Coordinates of C-alpha atoms and ligand atoms in Angstrom, one line a residue:
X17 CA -139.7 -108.0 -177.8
X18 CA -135.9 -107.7 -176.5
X19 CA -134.5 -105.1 -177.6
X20 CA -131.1 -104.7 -179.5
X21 CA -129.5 -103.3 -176.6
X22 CA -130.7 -105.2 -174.0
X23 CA -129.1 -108.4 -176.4
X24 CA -125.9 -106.3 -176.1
X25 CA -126.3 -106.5 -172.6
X26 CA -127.1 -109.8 -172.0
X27 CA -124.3 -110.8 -173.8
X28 CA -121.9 -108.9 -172.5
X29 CA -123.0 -109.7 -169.0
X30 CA -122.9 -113.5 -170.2
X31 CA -119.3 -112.7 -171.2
X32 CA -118.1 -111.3 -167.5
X33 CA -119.9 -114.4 -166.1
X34 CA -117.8 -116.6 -168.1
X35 CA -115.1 -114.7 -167.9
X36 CA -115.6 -114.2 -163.8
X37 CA -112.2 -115.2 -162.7
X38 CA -110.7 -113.4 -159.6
X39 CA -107.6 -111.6 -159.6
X40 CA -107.9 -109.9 -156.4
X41 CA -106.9 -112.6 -153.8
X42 CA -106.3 -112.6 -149.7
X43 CA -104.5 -109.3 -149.9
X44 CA -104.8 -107.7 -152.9
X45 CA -103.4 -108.6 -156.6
X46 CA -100.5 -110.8 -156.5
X47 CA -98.4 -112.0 -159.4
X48 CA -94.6 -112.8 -160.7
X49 CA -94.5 -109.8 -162.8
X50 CA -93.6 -111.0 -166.4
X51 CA -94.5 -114.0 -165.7
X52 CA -98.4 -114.3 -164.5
X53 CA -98.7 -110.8 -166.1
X54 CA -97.2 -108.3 -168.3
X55 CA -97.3 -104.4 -167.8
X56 CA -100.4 -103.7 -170.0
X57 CA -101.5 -106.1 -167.5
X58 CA -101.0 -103.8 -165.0
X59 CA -101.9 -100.4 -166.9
X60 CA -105.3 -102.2 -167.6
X61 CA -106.1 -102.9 -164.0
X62 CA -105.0 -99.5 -163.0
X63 CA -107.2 -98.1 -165.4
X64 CA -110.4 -100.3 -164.0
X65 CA -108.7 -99.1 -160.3
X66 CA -109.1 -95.3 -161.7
X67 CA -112.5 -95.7 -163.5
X68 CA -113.4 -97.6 -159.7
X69 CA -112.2 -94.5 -158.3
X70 CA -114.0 -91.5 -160.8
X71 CA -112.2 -89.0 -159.3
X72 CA -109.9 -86.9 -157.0
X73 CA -106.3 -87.4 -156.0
X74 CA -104.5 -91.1 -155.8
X75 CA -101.7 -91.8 -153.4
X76 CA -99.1 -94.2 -154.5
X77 CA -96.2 -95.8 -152.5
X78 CA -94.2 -99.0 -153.1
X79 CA -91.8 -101.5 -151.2
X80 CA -87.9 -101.8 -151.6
X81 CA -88.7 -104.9 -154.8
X82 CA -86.8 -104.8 -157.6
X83 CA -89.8 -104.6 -159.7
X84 CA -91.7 -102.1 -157.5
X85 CA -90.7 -98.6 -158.9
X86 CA -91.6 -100.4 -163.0
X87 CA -94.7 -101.4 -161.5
X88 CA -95.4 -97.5 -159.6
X89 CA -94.8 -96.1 -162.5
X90 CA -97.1 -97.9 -164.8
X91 CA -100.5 -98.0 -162.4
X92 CA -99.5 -94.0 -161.9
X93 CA -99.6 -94.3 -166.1
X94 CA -103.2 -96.0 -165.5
X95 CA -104.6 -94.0 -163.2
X96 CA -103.8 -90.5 -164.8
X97 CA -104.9 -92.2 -168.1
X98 CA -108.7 -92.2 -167.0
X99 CA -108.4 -88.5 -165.1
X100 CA -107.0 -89.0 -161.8
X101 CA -104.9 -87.3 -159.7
X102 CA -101.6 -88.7 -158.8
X103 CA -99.2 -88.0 -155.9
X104 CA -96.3 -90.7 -155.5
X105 CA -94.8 -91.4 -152.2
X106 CA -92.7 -93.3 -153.2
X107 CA -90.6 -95.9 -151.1
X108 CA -92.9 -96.2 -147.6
X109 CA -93.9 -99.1 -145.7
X110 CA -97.3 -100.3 -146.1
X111 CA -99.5 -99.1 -142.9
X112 CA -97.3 -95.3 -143.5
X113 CA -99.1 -95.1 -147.0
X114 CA -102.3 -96.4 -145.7
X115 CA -101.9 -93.9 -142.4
X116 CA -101.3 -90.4 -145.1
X117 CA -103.9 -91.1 -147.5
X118 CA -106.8 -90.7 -144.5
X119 CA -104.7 -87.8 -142.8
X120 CA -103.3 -86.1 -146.0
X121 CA -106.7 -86.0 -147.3
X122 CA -106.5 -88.0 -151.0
X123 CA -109.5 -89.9 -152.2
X124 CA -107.3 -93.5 -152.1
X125 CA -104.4 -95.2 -152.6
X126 CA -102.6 -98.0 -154.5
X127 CA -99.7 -99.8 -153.1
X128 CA -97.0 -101.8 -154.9
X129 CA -96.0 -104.9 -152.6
X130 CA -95.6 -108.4 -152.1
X131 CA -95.6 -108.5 -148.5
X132 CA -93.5 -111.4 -147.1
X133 CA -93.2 -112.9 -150.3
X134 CA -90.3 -114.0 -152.3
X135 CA -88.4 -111.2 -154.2
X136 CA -90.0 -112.9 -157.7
X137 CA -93.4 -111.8 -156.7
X138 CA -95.0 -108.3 -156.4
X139 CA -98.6 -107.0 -156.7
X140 CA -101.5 -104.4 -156.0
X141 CA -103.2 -103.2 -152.9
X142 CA -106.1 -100.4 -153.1
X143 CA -107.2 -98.8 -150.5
X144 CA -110.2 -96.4 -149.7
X145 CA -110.5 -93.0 -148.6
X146 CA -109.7 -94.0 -145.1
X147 CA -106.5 -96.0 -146.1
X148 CA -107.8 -99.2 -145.5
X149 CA -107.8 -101.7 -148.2
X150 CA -110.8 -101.7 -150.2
X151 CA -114.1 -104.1 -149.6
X152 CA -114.6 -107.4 -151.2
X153 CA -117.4 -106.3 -153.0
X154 CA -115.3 -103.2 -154.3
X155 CA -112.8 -105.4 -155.6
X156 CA -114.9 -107.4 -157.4
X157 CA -116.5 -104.1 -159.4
X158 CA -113.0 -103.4 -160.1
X159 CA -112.9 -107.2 -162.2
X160 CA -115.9 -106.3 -163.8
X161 CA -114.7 -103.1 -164.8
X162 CA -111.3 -105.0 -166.0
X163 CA -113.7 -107.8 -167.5
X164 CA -116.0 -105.7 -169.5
X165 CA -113.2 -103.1 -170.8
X166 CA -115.4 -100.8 -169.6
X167 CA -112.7 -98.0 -168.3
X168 CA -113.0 -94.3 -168.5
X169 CA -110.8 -92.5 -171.2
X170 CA -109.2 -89.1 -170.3
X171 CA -108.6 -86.7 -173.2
X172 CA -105.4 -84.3 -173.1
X173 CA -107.6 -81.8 -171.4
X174 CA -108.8 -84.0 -168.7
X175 CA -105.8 -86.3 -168.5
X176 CA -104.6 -86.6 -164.9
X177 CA -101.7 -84.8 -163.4
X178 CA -98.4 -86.0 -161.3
X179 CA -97.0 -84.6 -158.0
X180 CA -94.4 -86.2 -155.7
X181 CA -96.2 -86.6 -151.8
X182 CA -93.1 -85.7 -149.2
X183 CA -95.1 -85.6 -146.2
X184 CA -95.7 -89.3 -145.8
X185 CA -93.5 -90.5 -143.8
X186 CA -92.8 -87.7 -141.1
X187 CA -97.2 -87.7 -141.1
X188 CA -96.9 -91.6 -140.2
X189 CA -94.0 -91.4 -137.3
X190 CA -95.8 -88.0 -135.9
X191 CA -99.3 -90.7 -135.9
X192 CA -97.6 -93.0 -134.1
X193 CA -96.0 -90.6 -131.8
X194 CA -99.4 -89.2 -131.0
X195 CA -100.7 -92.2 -129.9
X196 CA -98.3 -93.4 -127.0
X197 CA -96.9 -92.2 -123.7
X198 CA -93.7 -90.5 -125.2
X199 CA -92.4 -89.2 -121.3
X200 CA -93.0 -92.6 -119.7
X201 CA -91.4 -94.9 -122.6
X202 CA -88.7 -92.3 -122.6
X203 CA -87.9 -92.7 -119.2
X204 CA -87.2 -96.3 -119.5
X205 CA -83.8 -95.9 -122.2
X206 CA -85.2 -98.9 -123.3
X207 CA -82.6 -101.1 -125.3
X208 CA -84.3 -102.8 -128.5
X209 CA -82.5 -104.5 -131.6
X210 CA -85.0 -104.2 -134.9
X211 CA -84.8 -106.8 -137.6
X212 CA -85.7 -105.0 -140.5
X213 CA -85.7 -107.5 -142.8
X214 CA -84.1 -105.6 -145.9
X215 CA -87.8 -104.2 -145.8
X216 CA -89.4 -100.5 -145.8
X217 CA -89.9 -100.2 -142.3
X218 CA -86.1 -99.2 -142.3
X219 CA -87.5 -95.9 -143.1
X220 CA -89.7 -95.3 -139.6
X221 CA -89.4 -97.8 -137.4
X222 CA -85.8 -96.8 -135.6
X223 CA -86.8 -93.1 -136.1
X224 CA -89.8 -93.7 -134.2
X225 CA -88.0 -95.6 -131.5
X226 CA -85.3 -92.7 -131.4
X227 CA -88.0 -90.5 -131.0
X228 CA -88.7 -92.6 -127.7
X229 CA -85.2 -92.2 -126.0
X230 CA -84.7 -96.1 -127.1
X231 CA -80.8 -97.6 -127.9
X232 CA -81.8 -98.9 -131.3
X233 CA -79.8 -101.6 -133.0
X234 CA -80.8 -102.5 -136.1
X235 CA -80.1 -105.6 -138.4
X236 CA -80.6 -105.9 -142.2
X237 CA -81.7 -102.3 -142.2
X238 CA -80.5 -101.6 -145.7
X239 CA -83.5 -101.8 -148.3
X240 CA -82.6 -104.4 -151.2
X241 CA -85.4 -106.0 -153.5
X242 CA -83.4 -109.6 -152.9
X243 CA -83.9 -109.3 -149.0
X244 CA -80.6 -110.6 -148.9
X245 CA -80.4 -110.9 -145.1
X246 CA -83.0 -113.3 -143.9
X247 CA -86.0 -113.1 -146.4
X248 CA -89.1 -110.9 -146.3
X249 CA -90.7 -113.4 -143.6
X250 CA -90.2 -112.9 -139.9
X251 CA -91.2 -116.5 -138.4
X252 CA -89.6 -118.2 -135.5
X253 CA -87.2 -119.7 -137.6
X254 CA -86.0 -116.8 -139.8
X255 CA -85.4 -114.6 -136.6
X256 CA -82.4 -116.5 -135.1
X257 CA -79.8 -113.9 -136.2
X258 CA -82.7 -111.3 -134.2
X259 CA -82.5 -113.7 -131.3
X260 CA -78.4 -113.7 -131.3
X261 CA -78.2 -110.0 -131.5
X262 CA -80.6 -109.8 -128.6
X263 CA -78.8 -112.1 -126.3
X264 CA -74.9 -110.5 -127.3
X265 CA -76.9 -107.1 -126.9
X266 CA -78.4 -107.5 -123.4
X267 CA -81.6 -105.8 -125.0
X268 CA -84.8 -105.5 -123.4
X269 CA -86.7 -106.6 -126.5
X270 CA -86.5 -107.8 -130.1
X271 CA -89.0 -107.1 -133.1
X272 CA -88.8 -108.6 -136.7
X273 CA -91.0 -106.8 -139.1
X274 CA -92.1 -108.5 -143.0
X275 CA -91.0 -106.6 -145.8
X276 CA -93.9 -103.6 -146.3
X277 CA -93.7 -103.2 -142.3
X278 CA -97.1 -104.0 -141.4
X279 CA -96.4 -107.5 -139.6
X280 CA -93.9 -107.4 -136.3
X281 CA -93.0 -110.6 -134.4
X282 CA -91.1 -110.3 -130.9
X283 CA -88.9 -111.9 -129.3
X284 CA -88.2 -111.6 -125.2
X285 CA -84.7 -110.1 -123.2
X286 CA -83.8 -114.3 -124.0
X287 CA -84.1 -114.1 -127.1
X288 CA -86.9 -116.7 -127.4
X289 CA -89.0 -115.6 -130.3
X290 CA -93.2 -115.7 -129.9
X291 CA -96.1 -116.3 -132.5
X292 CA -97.9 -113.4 -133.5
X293 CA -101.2 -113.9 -131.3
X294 CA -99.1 -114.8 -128.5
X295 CA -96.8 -111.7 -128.0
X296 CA -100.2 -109.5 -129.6
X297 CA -102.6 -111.2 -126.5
X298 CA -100.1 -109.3 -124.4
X299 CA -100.6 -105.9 -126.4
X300 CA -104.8 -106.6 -126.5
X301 CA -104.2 -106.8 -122.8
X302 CA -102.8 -103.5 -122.3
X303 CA -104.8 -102.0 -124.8
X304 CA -107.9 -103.4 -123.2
X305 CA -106.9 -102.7 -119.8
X306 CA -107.8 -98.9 -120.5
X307 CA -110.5 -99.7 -122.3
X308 CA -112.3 -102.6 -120.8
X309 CA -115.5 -103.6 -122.8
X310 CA -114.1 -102.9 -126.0
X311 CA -115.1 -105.2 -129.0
X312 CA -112.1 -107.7 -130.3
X313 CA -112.0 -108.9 -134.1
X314 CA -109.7 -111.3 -135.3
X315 CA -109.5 -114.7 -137.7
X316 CA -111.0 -117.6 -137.9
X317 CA -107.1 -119.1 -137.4
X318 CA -106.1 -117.1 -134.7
X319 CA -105.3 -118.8 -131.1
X320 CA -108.1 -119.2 -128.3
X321 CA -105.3 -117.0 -126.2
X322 CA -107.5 -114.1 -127.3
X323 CA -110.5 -115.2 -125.8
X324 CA -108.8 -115.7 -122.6
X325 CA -107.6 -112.4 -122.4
X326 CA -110.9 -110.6 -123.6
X327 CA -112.6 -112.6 -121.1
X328 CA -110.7 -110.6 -118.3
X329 CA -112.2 -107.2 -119.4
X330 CA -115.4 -108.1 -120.6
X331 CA -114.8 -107.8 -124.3
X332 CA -115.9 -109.4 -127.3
X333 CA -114.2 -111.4 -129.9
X334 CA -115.5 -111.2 -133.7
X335 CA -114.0 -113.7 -135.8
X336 CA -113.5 -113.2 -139.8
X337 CA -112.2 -115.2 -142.8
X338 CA -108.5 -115.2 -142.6
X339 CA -107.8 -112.2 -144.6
X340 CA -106.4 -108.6 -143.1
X341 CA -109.0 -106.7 -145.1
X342 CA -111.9 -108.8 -143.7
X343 CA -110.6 -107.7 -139.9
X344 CA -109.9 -104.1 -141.4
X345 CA -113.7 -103.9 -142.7
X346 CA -115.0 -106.2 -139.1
X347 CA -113.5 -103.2 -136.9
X348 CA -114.8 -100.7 -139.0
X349 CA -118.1 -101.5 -138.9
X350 CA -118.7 -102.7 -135.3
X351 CA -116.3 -100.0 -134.2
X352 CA -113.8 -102.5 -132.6
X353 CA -111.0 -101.0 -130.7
X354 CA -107.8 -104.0 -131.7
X355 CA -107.4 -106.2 -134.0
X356 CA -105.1 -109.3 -134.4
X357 CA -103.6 -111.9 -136.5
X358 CA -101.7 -114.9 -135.8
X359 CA -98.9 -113.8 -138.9
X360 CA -98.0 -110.3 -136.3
X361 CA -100.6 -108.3 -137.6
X362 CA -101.9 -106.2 -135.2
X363 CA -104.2 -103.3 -135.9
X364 CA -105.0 -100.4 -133.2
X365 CA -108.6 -98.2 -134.1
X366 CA -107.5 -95.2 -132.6
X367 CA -104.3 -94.7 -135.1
X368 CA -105.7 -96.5 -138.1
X369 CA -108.0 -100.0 -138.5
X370 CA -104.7 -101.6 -140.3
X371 CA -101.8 -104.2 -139.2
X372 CA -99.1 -101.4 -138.5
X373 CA -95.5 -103.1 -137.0
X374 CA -94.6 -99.5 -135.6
X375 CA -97.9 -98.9 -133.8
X376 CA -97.7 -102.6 -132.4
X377 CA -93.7 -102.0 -131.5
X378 CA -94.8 -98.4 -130.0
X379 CA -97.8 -100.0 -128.5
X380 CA -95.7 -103.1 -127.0
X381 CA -93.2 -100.7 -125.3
X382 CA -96.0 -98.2 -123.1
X383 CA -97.5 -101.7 -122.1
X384 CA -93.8 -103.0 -120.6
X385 CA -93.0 -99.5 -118.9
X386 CA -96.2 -99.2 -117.9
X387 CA -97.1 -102.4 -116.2
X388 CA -93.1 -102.2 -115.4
X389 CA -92.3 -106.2 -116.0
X390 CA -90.1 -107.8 -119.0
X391 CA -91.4 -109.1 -121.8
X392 CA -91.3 -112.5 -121.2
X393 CA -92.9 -112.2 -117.2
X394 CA -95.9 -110.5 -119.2
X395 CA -95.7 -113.5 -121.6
X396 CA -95.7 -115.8 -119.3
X397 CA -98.8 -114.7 -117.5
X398 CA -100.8 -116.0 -120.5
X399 CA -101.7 -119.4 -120.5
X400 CA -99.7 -121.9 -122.5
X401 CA -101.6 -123.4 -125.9
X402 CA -99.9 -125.6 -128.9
X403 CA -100.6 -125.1 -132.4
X404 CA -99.4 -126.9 -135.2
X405 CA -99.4 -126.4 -138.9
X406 CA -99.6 -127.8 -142.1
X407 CA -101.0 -128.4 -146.0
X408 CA -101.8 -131.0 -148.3
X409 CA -101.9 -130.3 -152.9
X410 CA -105.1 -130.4 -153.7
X411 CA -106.3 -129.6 -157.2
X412 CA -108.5 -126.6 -156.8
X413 CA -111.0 -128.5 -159.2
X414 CA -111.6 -130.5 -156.4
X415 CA -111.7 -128.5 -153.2
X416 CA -115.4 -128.1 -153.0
X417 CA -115.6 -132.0 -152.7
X418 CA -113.2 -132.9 -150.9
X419 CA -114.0 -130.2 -148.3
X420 CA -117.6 -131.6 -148.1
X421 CA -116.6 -135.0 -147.7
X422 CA -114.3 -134.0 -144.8
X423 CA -117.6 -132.4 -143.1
X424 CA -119.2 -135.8 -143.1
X425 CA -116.4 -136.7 -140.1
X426 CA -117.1 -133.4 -137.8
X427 CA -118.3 -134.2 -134.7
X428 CA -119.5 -131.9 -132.4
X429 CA -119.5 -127.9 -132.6
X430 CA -118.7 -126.8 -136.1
X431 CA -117.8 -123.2 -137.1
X432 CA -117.4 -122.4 -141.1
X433 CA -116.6 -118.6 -141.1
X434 CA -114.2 -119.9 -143.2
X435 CA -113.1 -123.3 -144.1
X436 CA -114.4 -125.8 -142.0
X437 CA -113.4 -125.2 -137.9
X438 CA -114.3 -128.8 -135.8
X439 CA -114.1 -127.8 -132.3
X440 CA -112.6 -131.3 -130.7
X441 CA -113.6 -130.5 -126.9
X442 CA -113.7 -126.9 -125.0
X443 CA -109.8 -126.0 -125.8
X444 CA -108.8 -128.2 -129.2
X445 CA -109.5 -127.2 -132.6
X446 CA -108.9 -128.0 -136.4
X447 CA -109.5 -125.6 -138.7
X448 CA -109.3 -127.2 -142.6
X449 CA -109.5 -124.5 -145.3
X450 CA -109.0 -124.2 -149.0
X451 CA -106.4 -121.7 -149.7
X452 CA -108.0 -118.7 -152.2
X453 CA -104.6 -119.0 -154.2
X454 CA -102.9 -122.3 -154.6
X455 CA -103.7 -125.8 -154.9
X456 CA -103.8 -126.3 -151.4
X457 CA -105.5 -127.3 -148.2
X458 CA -104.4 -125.6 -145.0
X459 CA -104.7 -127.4 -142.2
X460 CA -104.1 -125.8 -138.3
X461 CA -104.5 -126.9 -135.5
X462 CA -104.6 -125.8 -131.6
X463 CA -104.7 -127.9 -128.1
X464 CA -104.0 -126.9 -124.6
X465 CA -102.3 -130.0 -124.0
X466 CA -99.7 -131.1 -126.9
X467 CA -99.9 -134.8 -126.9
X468 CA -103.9 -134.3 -128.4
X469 CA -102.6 -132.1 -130.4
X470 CA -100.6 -134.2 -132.7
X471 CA -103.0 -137.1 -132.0
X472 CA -105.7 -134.1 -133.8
X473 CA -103.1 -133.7 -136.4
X474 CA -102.3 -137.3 -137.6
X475 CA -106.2 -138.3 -137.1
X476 CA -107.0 -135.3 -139.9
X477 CA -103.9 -135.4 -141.6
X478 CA -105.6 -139.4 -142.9
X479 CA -108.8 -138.3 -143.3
X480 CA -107.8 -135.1 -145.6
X481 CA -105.6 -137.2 -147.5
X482 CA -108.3 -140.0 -147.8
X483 CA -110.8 -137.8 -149.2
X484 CA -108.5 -136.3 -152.0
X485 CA -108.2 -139.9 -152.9
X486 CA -111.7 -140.3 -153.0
X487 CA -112.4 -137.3 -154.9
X488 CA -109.9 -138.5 -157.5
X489 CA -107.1 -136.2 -156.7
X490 CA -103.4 -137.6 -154.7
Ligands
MG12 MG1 -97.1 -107.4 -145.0

């Protein structure tokens, strides 16, 4: 005989399955605020975030958006609602927060940005204990606290209480600091023009690199929510004012960072701008250098350039789904030393297991004093690989199908970490994947020799096209 609880149960369980939809996507929670969701949106989730939690002390920071501070102040509401601690840090870049929750000793942390996005979006990342960003599997008990309205209610007694953190940012530049060869970067007066990108790192990045003995020109330093100057996205072809400035400047190297700081892109004395896994092979090599041995992690999408390089010290690569907390969570649990992305993320173990644009910049400039070349000789000694880029709409009704259908036409070695990755021959690769957020497949591709490479591209473009017409989509 079932009893009436277990009904109850059953029930509601039936309910979250129905209900299962994710809100937690590649990084975090992100939404137009007002428009996806409203602010009791966002006091309900922090609420499920807190009752995630139980208890102890919550650190929260946020990015230079206009919406940011509303937002802060409404998971802050959330959290203290169920009985947690709160200590706000307010404005900080991304890996800064993540870097002072671990050394400043709080239980987690919740931070308020959008990344690279435009200014109309914001959203949520949590973090553990260690100030990385929470599991996969934690994130989904947070939905199914948020699904079942199951959150913790604090009485006036046990409601949480509010402090304001100070110590985050001078804790993050003194991390950094500690990490790197402070006489032998200083020695160099290295001259280095910083594209800020109207985003937090404004507030550690040039002190960091004064801190070094560096000339330090900055452009779009001033933090606005519009990122007026040249969006939140550093990419090749948002950097040519970085580029300019380098060239006029006669600087010895160029960095763009996104707007919560936790993505850098370089560019060379030139001014010739690199990808991310490109101009981070050349900070893996360093790094490695000291450490030969040492286990790699990176994505799925990243270039074979990190292969190469590992090969000359004997180390691994791990590859993940494209995601920074599924490279975070890889190096935590195999105890990798580096991490890398192809967007300019590049995380370094020692300091913290997060993308951190300061630590790579910090990292970037011991490896050019020390090995005592330019950027763009130590570029240069990589060898040279093409990648190309690009998406078709796809209802997400239909991705499953479709992405089957394009399986049928894989020939030879197949990877599907995530996505579907065909290797072609021994240095050409496609790697088709369904994008976790829109209606999209993402297709990339890589070649040591670029005439295959768009030969790779048109040949896939047809047959992903093909088989959303098949599947009744296009
Ligand atoms: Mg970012």
């Amino acid at each position: 005989m079932i009893s009436q609880l277990t009904v109850k149960y059953l029930i509601k369980n039936i309910i979250v399955v129905i209900n299962a939809r994710r809100f937690f996507g590649t990084n975090g929670i992100r939404f137009k605020p007002g428009i996806d969701f409203s602010l009791d949106f966002v006091i309900e989730m922090s609420e499920a975030i807190g009752t995630y939690f139980s208890k102890g002390s919550i650190l929260i920071g946020y990015d230079g958006r206009n919406t940011s501070p509303m937002i802060a102040k409404a998971v802050m509401a959330g959290l203290m609602s169920v009985g947690l601690q709160v200590g706000e840090a307010g404005l900080s870049p991304t890996p800064a927060l993540q870097y002072a929750i671990s050394k400043l000793g709080y239980n987690g942390g919740v931070m308020i940005t959008a990344s690279h996005n435009p200014p109309e979006y914001n959203g949520i990342k949590v973090m553990g204990q260690d100030g990385v960003e929470i599991s996969r599997e934690d994130e989904v008990k947070i939905e199914r606290i948020f699904l079942e309205k199951s959150m913790r209610r604090a009485d006036w007694r046990t409601v949480g209480t509010y402090q304001q953190e100070t110590k985050v940012l001078s804790t993050y530049i003194q991390g950094i600091l500690s990490q790197v060869d402070i006489d032998l970067i200083s020695s160099k007066r290295f001259k280095i023009v910083l594209d800020l990108g109207n985003g937090v790192q404004s507030l550690a990045a040039p002190y960091i690199l004064e801190k070094l003995n560096c000339e330090v020109i900055t452009i779009n330093s001033d933090i606005n929510g519009e990122f007026s100057g040249r969006g939140a996205e550093p990419t090749l072809e948002t950097l040519i004012g970085l580029s300019k400035a380098v060239k006029a400047y006669n600087a010895d190297l160029g960095v763009g960072y996104d707007g919560d700081g936790d993505r850098s892109i370089f560019c060379d004395e030139n001014g010739v701008i690199y990808t991310g896994d490109r101009s981070g092979a050349v900070i893996m090599d360093y790094v490695l250098s000291k450490k030969p041995g040492s286990l790699v992690v990176t994505t799925v999408s990243t270039s074979q350039i990190i292969d190469y390089v590992a090969n000359r010290y004997g180390s691994k690569v791990l590859r993940t789904r494209v995601g920074s907390v599924d490279v975070s969570r890889k190096m935590i649990e195999t105890k990798a030393l580096f991490g890398i992305e192809e967007n300019g993320g590049c995380f370094y173990a020692p300091h913290i297991p997060v993308r951190d644009g300061a630590m790579s910049t910090a990292l970037m400039l011991e490896c050019i004093a020390k090995r005592n070349q330019k950027f763009s000789e130590l570029i240069k000694d990589l060898p040279q690989f093409y990648q190309k880029k690009t998406k078709f709409t796809c209802p997400n009704e239909l991705k499953t199908r479709v992405m089957n259908l394009i399986e049928r036409y894989s020939e030879g070695e197949v990877e599907k970490i995530d996505g579907i990755k065909l290797w072609i021959d021994k240095s050409s690769w496609i790697l088709l994947r369904p994008s976790g957020t829109e209606p999209l497949i993402r297709v990339f591709a890589e070649s040591d020799d670029e005439k295959k490479l768009e030969e790779i591209i048109s040949r896939f473009s047809f047959i992903v096209e093909d088989s959303i017409k098949k599947c009744g989509g296009g």
